[in-house]
Coordinates of C-alpha atoms in Angstrom, one line a residue:
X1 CA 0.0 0.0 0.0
X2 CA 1.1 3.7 -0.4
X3 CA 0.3 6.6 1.3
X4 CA -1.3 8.0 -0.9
X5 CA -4.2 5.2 -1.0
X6 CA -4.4 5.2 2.8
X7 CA -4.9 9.0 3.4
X8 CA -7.7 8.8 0.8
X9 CA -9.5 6.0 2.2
X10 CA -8.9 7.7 5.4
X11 CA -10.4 11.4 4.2
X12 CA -13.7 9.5 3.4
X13 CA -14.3 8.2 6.5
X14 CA -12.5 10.1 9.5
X15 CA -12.9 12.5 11.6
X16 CA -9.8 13.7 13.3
X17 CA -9.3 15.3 16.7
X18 CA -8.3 18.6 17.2
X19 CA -8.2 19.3 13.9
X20 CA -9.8 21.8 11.4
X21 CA -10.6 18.9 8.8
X22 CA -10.1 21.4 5.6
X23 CA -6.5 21.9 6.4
X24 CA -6.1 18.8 5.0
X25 CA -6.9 20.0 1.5
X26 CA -3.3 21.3 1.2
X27 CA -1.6 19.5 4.6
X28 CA -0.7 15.8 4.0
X29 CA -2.0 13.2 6.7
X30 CA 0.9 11.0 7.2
X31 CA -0.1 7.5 7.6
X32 CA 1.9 5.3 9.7
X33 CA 2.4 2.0 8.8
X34 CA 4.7 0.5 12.0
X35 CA 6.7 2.2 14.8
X36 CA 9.4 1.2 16.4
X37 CA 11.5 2.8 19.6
X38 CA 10.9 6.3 19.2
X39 CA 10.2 6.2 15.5
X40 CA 7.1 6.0 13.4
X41 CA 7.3 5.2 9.9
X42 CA 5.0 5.3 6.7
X43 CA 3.8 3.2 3.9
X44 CA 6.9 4.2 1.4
X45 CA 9.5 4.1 4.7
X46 CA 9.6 7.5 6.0
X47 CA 10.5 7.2 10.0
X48 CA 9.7 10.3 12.1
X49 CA 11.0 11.0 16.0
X50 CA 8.3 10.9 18.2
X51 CA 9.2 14.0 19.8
X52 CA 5.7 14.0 21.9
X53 CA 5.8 11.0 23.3
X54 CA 2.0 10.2 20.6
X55 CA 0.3 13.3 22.6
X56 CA 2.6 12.5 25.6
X57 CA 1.5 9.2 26.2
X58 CA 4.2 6.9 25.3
X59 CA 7.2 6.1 27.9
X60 CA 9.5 3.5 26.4
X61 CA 9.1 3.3 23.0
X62 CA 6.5 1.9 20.1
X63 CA 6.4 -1.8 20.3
X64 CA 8.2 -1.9 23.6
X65 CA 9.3 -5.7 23.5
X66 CA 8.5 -6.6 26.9
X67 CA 4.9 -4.7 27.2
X68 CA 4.0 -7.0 24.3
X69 CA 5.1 -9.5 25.7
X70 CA 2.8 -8.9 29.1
X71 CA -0.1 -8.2 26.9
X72 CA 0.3 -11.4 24.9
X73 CA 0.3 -13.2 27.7
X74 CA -2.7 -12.1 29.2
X75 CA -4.5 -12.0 26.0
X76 CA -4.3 -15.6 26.3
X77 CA -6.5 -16.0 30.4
X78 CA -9.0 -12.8 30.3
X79 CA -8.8 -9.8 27.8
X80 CA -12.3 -8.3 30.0
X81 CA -14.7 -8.9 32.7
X82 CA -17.3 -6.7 34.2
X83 CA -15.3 -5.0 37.5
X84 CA -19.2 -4.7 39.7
X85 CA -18.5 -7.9 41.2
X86 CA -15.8 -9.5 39.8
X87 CA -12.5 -8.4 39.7
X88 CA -8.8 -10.4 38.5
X89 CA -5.3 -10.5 39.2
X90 CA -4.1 -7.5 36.6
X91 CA -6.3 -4.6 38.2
X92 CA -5.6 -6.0 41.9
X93 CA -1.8 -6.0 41.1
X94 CA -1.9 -2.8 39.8
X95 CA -3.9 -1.3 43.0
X96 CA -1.6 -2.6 44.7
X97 CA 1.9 -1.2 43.2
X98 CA -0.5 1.9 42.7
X99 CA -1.1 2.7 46.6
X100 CA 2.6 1.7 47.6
X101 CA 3.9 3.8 45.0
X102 CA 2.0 7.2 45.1
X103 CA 2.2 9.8 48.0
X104 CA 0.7 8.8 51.7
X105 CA -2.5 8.5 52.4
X106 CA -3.4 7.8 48.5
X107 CA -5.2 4.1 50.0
X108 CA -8.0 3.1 47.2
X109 CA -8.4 3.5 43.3
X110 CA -11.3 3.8 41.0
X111 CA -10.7 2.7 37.6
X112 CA -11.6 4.8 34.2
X113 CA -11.0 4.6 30.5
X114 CA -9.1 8.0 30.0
X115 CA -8.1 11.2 31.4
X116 CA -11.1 13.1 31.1
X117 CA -13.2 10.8 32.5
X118 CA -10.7 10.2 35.7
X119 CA -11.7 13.9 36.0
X120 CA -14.8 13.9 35.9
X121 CA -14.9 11.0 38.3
X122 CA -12.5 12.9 41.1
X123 CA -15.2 16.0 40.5
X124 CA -18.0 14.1 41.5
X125 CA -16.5 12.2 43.9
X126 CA -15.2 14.9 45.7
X127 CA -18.8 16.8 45.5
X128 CA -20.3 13.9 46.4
X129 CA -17.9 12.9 49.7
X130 CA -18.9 16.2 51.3
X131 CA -22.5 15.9 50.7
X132 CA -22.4 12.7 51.9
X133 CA -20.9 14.9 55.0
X134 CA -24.2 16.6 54.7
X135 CA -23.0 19.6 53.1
X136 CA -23.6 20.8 49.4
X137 CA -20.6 22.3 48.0
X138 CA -21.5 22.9 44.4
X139 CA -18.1 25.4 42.8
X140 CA -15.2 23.8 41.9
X141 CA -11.7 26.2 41.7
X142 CA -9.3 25.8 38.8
X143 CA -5.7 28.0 37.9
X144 CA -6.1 30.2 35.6
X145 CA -4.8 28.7 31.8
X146 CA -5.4 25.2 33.1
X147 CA -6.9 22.3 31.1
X148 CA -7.9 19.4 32.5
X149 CA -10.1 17.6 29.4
X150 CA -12.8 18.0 26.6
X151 CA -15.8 16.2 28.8
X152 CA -18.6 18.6 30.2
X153 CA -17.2 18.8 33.6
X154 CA -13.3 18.6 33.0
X155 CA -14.1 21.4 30.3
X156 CA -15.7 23.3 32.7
X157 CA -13.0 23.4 35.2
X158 CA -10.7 24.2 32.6
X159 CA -9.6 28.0 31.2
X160 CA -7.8 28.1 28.0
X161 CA -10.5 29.4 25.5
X162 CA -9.4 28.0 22.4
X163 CA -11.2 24.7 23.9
X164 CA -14.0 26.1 26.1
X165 CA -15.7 29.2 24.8
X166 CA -17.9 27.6 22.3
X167 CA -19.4 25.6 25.1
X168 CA -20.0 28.3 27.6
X169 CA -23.5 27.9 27.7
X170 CA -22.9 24.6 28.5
X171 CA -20.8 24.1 31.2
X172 CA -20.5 24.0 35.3
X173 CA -20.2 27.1 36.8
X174 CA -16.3 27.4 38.0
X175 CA -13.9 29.9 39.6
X176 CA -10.2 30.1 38.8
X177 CA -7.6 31.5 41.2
X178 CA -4.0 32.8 40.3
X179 CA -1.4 30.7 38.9
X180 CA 1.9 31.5 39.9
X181 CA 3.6 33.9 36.8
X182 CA 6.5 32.3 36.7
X183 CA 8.6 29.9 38.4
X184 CA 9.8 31.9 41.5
X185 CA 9.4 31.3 45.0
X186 CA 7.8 34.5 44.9
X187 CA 5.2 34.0 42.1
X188 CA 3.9 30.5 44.1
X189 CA 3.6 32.8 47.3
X190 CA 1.1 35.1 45.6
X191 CA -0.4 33.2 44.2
X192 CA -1.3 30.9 46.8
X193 CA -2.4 33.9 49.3
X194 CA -5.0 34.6 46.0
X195 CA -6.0 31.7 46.6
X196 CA -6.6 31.9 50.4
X197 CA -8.8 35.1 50.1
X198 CA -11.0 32.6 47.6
X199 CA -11.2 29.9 50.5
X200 CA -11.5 32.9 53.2
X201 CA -15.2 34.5 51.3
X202 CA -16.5 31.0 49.4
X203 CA -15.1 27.7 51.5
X204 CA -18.3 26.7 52.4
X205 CA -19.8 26.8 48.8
X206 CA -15.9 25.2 47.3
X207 CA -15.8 21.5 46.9
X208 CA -11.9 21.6 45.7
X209 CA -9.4 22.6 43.7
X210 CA -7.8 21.0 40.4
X211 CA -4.6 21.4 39.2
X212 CA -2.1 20.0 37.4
X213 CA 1.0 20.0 39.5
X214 CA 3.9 22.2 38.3
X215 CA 3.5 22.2 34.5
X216 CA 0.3 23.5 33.1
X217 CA 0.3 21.1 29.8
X218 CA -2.0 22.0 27.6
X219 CA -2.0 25.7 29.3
X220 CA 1.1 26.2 26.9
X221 CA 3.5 24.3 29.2
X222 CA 3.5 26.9 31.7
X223 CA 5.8 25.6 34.7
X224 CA 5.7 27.0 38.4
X225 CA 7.6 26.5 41.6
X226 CA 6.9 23.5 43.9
X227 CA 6.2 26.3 46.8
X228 CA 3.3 26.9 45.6
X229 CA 1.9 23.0 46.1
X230 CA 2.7 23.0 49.2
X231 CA 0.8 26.1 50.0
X232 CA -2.5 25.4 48.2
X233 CA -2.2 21.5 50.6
X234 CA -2.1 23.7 53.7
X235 CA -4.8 26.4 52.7
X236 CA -6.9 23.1 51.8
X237 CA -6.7 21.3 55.3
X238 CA -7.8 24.6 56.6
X239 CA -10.7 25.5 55.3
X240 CA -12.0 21.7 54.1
X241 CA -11.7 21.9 50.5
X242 CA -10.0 18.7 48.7
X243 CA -7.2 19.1 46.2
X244 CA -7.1 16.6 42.9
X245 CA -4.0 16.4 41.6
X246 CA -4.4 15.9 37.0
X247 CA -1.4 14.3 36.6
X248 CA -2.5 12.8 33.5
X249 CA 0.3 14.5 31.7
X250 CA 3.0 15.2 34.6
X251 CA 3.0 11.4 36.0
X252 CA 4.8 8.7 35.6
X253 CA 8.3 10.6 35.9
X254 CA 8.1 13.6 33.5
X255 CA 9.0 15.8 36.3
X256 CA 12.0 14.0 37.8
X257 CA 10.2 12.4 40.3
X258 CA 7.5 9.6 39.5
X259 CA 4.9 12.1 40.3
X260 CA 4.7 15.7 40.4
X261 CA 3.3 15.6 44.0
X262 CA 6.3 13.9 45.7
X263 CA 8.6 17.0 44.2
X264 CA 6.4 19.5 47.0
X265 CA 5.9 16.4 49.5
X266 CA 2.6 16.6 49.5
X267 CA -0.1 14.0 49.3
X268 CA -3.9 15.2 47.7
X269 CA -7.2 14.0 48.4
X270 CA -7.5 12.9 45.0
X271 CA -4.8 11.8 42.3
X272 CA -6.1 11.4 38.4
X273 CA -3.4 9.3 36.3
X274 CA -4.0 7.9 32.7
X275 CA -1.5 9.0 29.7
X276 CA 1.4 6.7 30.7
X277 CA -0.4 4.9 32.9
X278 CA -0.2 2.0 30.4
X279 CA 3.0 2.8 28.5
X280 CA 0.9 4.7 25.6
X281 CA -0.2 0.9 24.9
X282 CA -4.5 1.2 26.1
X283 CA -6.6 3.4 27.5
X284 CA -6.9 3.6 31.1
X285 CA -6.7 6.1 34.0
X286 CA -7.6 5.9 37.5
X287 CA -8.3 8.2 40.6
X288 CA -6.9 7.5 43.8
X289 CA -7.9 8.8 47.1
X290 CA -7.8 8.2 51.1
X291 CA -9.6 5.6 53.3
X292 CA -11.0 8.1 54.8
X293 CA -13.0 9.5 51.6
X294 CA -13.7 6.1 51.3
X295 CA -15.5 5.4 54.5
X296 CA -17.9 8.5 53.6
X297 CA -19.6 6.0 51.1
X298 CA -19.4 3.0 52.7
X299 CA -22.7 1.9 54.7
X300 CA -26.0 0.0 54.4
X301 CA -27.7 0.4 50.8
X302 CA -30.3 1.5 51.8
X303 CA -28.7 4.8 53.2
X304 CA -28.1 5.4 49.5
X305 CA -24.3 6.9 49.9
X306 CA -22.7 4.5 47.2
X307 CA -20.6 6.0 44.6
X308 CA -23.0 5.1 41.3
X309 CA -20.4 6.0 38.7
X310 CA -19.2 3.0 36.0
X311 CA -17.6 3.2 32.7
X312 CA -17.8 -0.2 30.6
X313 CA -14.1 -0.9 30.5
X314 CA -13.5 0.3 33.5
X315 CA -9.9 -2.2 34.8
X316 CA -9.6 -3.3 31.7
X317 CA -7.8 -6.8 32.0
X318 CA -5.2 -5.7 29.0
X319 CA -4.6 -2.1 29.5
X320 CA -4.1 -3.4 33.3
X321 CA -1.4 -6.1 31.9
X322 CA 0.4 -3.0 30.0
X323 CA 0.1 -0.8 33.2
X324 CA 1.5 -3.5 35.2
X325 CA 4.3 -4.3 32.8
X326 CA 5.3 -0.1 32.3
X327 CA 5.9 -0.2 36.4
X328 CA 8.1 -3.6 36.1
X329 CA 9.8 -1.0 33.6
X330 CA 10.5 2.1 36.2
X331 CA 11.1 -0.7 39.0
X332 CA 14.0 -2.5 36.9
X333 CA 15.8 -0.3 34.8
X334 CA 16.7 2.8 37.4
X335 CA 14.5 5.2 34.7
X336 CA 13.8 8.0 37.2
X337 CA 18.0 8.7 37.8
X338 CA 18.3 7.9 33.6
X339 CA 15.5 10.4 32.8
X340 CA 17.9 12.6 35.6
X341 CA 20.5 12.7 33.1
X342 CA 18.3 13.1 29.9
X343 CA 17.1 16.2 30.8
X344 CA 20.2 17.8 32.2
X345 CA 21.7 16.9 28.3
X346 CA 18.0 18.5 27.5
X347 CA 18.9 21.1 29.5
X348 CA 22.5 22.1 27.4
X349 CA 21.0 21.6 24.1
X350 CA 18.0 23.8 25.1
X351 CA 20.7 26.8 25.7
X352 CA 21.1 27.5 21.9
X353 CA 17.4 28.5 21.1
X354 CA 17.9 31.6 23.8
X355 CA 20.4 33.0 20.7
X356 CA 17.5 33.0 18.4
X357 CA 15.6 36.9 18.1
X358 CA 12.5 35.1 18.0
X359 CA 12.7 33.4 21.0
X360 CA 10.8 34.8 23.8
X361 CA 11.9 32.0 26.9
X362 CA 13.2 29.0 27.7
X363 CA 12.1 26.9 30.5
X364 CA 12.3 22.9 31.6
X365 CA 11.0 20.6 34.1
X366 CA 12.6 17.1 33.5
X367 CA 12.0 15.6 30.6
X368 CA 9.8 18.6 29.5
X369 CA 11.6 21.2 27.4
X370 CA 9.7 24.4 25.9
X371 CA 10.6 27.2 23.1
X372 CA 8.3 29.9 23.9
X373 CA 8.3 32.3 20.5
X374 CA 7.2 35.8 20.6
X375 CA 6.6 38.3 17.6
X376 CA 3.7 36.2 15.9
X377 CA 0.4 36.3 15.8
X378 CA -2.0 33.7 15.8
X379 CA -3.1 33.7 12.6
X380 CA 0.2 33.0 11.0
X381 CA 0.0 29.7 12.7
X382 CA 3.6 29.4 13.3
X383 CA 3.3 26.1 15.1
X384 CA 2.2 24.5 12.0
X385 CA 5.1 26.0 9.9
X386 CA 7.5 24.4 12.6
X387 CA 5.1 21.1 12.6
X388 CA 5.2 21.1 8.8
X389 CA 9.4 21.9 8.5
X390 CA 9.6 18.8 11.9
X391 CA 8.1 16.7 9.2
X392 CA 10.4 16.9 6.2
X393 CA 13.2 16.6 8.5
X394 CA 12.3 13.3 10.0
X395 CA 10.9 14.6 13.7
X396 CA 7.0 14.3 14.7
X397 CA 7.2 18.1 16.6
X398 CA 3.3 19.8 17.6
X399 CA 3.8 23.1 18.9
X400 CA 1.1 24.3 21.4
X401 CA 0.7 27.8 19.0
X402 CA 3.6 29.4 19.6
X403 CA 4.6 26.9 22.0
X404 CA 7.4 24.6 21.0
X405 CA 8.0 21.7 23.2
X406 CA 10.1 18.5 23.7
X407 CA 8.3 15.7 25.5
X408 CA 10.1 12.2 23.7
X409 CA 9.9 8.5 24.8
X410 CA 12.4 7.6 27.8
X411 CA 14.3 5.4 25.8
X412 CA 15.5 8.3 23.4
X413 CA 19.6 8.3 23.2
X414 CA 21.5 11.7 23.7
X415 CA 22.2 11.4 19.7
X416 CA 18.6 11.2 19.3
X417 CA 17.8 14.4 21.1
X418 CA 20.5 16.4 18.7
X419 CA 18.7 15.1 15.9
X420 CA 15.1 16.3 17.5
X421 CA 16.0 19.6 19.2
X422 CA 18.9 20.4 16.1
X423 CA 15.9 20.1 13.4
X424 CA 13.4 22.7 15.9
X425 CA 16.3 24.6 16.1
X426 CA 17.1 25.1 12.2
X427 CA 13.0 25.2 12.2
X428 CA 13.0 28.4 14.3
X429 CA 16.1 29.9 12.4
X430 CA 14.3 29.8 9.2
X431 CA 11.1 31.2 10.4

């Protein structure tokens, strides 16, 4: 087959997401035949550098050898089973490794199908815990530039407007507080004492906060200081208002640390993970939260307190087998120290774009690097120019806008990051 055939048949039939269909009229779908490592490559043997990880999702590689392995293998007892009274082996493993491995006090998980729905589960969970309390605490507080998913509720709770202004009439009603500017000490201060004169007038009406902890991701990869974590946790406790964590995009070691949380210390009343969750194999996510949430639900049935939420797949036998095998991977092979030194190389490579005149900033959080630009406006659609340039040079690169950003599989080499961040840089220099 050639690509040409494929992106045809494909034009006559698909959809895609986030995307303005009649760009394609001139822009070339590239159809992927196999991938590989960090490479994808097309019908006439093209191979591209993942450089976002497949919408930051994959951890070690395409075809990762011993994930397929784990999947195989399961594929061969139980691929699914309703989880309301039955359960199996892969999604009590996982719970497991789950609860030992996140912050304290992070005792029992409930199982969904992706990140948006793990959001919307921690919403109504947390809504539904303190009216279970017997009080009604109907507002939800967001930052400021935050996304947090494309469902009803997660959009609501969201704030770029690109994805949420068409709904307005739509969604929840939601307040966002101050994110920290920038990454200073200073920045998280303020904007945590925003946030306390929020909790000081409207505690009583706030169920939580959401956030994603230190990187905003699709908030244009804005990055703040750990400070300001550990503030919001304390203004919490104080005035009864529960904090999810979405790391749906900062888990799974993308920070340095295995999850964003443990790089402030502190431990939420609700953590949402999916993206990596599984390796970028199946979707799955899943919301942790305390024993003592827990006991707010648990009592006769007749008292009516259960938590009635389901999704069909929900612990997935397979995407719990490729879950399980991506935490063999971080158990065995030391990745949190490698990914240490991957982003410090990251890190010295990332110097060169500060030479460029249309570079605005630079900023990293482990193995996230960003090329802010500045001088464009948005309907040049800059990003697509670099996106378009990544492509004839081999390297799979999506800006955010003007947002350029490196977020590659684990198992990338320090070779392989010249060729990715080299091609962005020669990408910007032609602008």
């Amino acid at each position: 087959m050639k690509n040409e055939e494929l992106k045809n048949r494909d034009l006559d039939v698909l959809w895609h997401p986030c995307t303005q269909m009649k760009d394609h009229e001139t822009l070339p779908l590239i159809p992927i035949k196999k991938a590989h490592g960090i490479y994808l490559e097309d019908f006439e043997g093209n191979r591209y550098i993942d450089a976002i990880s497949s919408w930051w999702v994959n951890m070690f590689g395409h075809t990762n050898s011993y994930i397929n392995e784990k999947i195989k293998e399961q594929l061969e007892s139980l691929e699914h089973v309703i989880l309301a009274g039955f359960t199996h082996e892969q999604v009590v493993k996982l719970s497991e490794r789950l609860v030992e491995l996140t912050p304290p006090h992070l005792d029992k998980c409930f199982y969904s199908d992706n990140g948006s729905s793990a959001v919307e589960v921690a919403l109504k969970m947390s809504f539904h815990a303190h009216l279970n309390d017997g009080i009604t605490k109907p507002l939800f507080v967001s930052l400021k530039n935050s996304y947090h998913g494309e469902t009803i509720g997660a959009l609501s709770v969201g704030d770029v407007e690109l994805y949420k202004d068409t709904y307005a009439p739509l969604l929840l009603e939601t307040i966002q507080t101050q994110v920290p500017k920038d990454m200073s000490e200073e920045a998280a201060l303020n904007a945590a004492a925003a946030f306390e004169t929020l909790c000081e007038q409207r505690a009583d009406a706030i169920s939580a906060i959401i956030l994603e902890p230190l990187i905003q991701g699709a908030g244009y990869m804005h990055m703040y200081h750990p400070l300001f974590l550990v503030r919001v946790r304390e203004i919490c406790t104080k005035y009864n208002v529960h904090l999810i964590a979405d790391e749906v995009m900062v888990g799974f070691g993308r920070t340095g640390e295995l999850f964003a949380s443990q790089k402030a210390g502190i431990s939420p009343d609700f953590l949402v993970l999916s993206k990596g969750l599984t390796g970028g194999y199946l979707p799955l996510s899943v919301v942790l939260t305390s024993n003592e949430i827990y006991a707010k639900f648990y009592c006769d049935y007749n008292k009516h307190k259960a938590f009635l939420h389901s999704h069909s797949y929900t612990g997935n036998a397979l995407a719990c087998a490729a879950a399980n095998a991506t935490l063999d991977i971080f158990e065995n092979e030391n990745i949190i120290e490698k990914n240490r030194e991957l982003s410090s190389y990251m890190a010295q490579k990332l110097q060169k774009f500060e030479k460029l005149p249309n570079v605005k900033e630079i900023r990293q959080t482990g193995m996230v690097a960003v090329v802010e630009l500045k001088g464009y406006e948005p309907q040049e659609r800059i990003g697509l120019k670099v996106y378009k340039y990544g492509l004839k040079h081999g390297v799979l690169l999506r800006p955010l806008g003007h947002i350029v950003y490196f977020m590659p599989p684990y198992i990338i080499t320090k070779e392989e990051i010249d060729i990715m961040m080299d091609c962005a840089y020669e990408a910007l220099k032609h602008l």
